[in-house]
CSV table of C-alpha atoms in Angstrom, one decimal:
chain,number,residue,atom,x,y,z
A,1,MET,CA,13.9,12.1,47.1
A,2,LEU,CA,15.2,12.3,43.6
A,3,LEU,CA,18.7,11.5,44.7
A,4,LYS,CA,17.4,8.3,46.3
A,5,TRP,CA,15.9,7.2,43.0
A,6,ILE,CA,19.0,8.0,41.1
A,7,LEU,CA,21.1,6.0,43.6
A,8,TRP,CA,18.7,3.0,43.3
A,9,GLY,CA,18.9,3.2,39.6
A,10,LEU,CA,22.7,3.1,39.6
A,11,VAL,CA,22.6,0.1,42.0
A,12,ILE,CA,20.2,-1.7,39.8
A,13,PHE,CA,22.3,-0.9,36.7
A,14,TRP,CA,25.5,-2.1,38.5
A,15,VAL,CA,23.8,-5.4,39.5
A,16,TYR,CA,22.5,-5.9,36.0
A,17,ARG,CA,26.0,-5.4,34.6
A,18,GLN,CA,27.4,-7.9,37.1
A,19,ILE,CA,24.8,-10.5,36.3
A,20,THR,CA,25.0,-10.3,32.5
A,21,GLY,CA,28.8,-10.0,32.5
A,22,ARG,CA,28.8,-7.1,30.0
A,23,LYS,CA,31.4,-4.5,30.5
A,24,ALA,CA,30.9,-0.8,29.7
A,25,PRO,CA,32.6,0.3,26.6
A,26,THR,CA,36.1,1.7,27.0
A,27,GLY,CA,37.4,4.8,25.3
A,28,SER,CA,35.3,7.7,24.1
A,29,LEU,CA,32.2,7.5,22.0
A,30,PHE,CA,34.3,8.6,18.9
A,31,SER,CA,37.4,6.6,19.5
A,32,ASN,CA,37.0,4.7,16.2
A,33,PHE,CA,36.2,7.8,14.2
A,34,THR,CA,39.0,8.8,11.8
A,35,GLY,CA,37.7,12.2,10.9
A,36,THR,CA,37.3,11.3,7.3
A,37,GLY,CA,33.7,10.1,7.6
A,38,ARG,CA,34.7,6.5,8.0
A,39,VAL,CA,34.8,4.3,11.0
A,40,GLN,CA,38.2,2.7,11.6
A,41,ARG,CA,37.8,-1.1,11.7
A,42,PRO,CA,39.7,-3.4,13.9
A,43,PRO,CA,42.7,-5.1,12.1
A,44,SER,CA,40.9,-8.5,11.9
A,45,GLU,CA,38.0,-7.1,10.0
A,46,ALA,CA,40.2,-5.2,7.6
A,47,SER,CA,42.4,-8.2,6.8
A,48,GLU,CA,39.2,-10.3,6.1
A,49,GLU,CA,38.1,-7.7,3.7
A,50,LEU,CA,41.4,-7.8,1.8
A,51,GLU,CA,41.2,-11.5,1.4
A,52,THR,CA,37.9,-11.3,-0.3
A,53,THR,CA,38.8,-8.7,-3.0
A,54,GLN,CA,38.5,-9.7,-6.6
A,55,ASP,CA,39.9,-8.5,-9.9
A,56,MET,CA,37.6,-6.2,-11.7
A,57,VAL,CA,37.1,-6.1,-15.5
A,58,ARG,CA,35.2,-3.6,-17.7
A,59,CYS,CA,32.5,-4.7,-20.0
A,60,ALA,CA,33.6,-4.0,-23.6
A,61,HIS,CA,30.1,-3.0,-24.6
A,62,CYS,CA,28.7,-0.8,-21.8
A,63,GLY,CA,31.8,0.0,-19.7
A,64,LEU,CA,30.4,-1.5,-16.5
A,65,PHE,CA,33.0,-2.8,-14.0
A,66,LEU,CA,32.3,-6.3,-12.5
A,67,PRO,CA,34.2,-9.1,-10.9
A,68,ARG,CA,36.2,-11.2,-13.3
A,69,GLN,CA,34.5,-14.4,-12.0
A,70,GLU,CA,31.1,-13.0,-13.0
A,71,ALA,CA,32.2,-11.7,-16.4
A,72,LEU,CA,32.0,-13.5,-19.8
A,73,SER,CA,35.1,-13.5,-22.0
A,74,GLN,CA,35.3,-13.6,-25.8
A,75,ARG,CA,38.5,-13.1,-27.8
A,76,GLY,CA,40.2,-11.2,-24.9
A,77,ASP,CA,37.3,-8.9,-24.2
A,78,TRP,CA,35.1,-9.0,-21.1
A,79,PHE,CA,31.3,-8.6,-21.1
A,80,CYS,CA,28.7,-8.2,-18.3
A,81,SER,CA,26.0,-10.3,-19.9
A,82,GLU,CA,25.3,-12.7,-22.7
A,83,ALA,CA,23.4,-10.0,-24.6
A,84,HIS,CA,26.4,-7.7,-24.5
A,85,ARG,CA,28.7,-10.5,-25.5
A,86,GLN,CA,26.6,-11.2,-28.6
A,87,ALA,CA,26.3,-7.5,-29.4
A,88,GLY,CA,30.1,-7.3,-29.3
A,89,VAL,CA,32.5,-4.4,-28.6
A,90,ARG,CA,31.0,-1.0,-28.9
A,91,ALA,CA,33.2,2.0,-29.9
A,92,GLN,CA,33.3,4.4,-27.0
């Protein structure tokens, strides 16, 4: 009796997959795992990420790193906020 229900379940699952057009995933469950704790991304996603990288600068007052486009510049120094720009360079 249990075998009959299992077979019916498999048939229903197969019909569902045929109707929706979804394919079962190929490869093992861990095929994208690199062993370093990170998931390996497909090349298209990795190249998109490289295109969006920005130059980082360090705030001369507090040392915070931030994108150059968001930083404020004064006499060759970079600052993370208007308050730190006004406070000036802090000796570290």
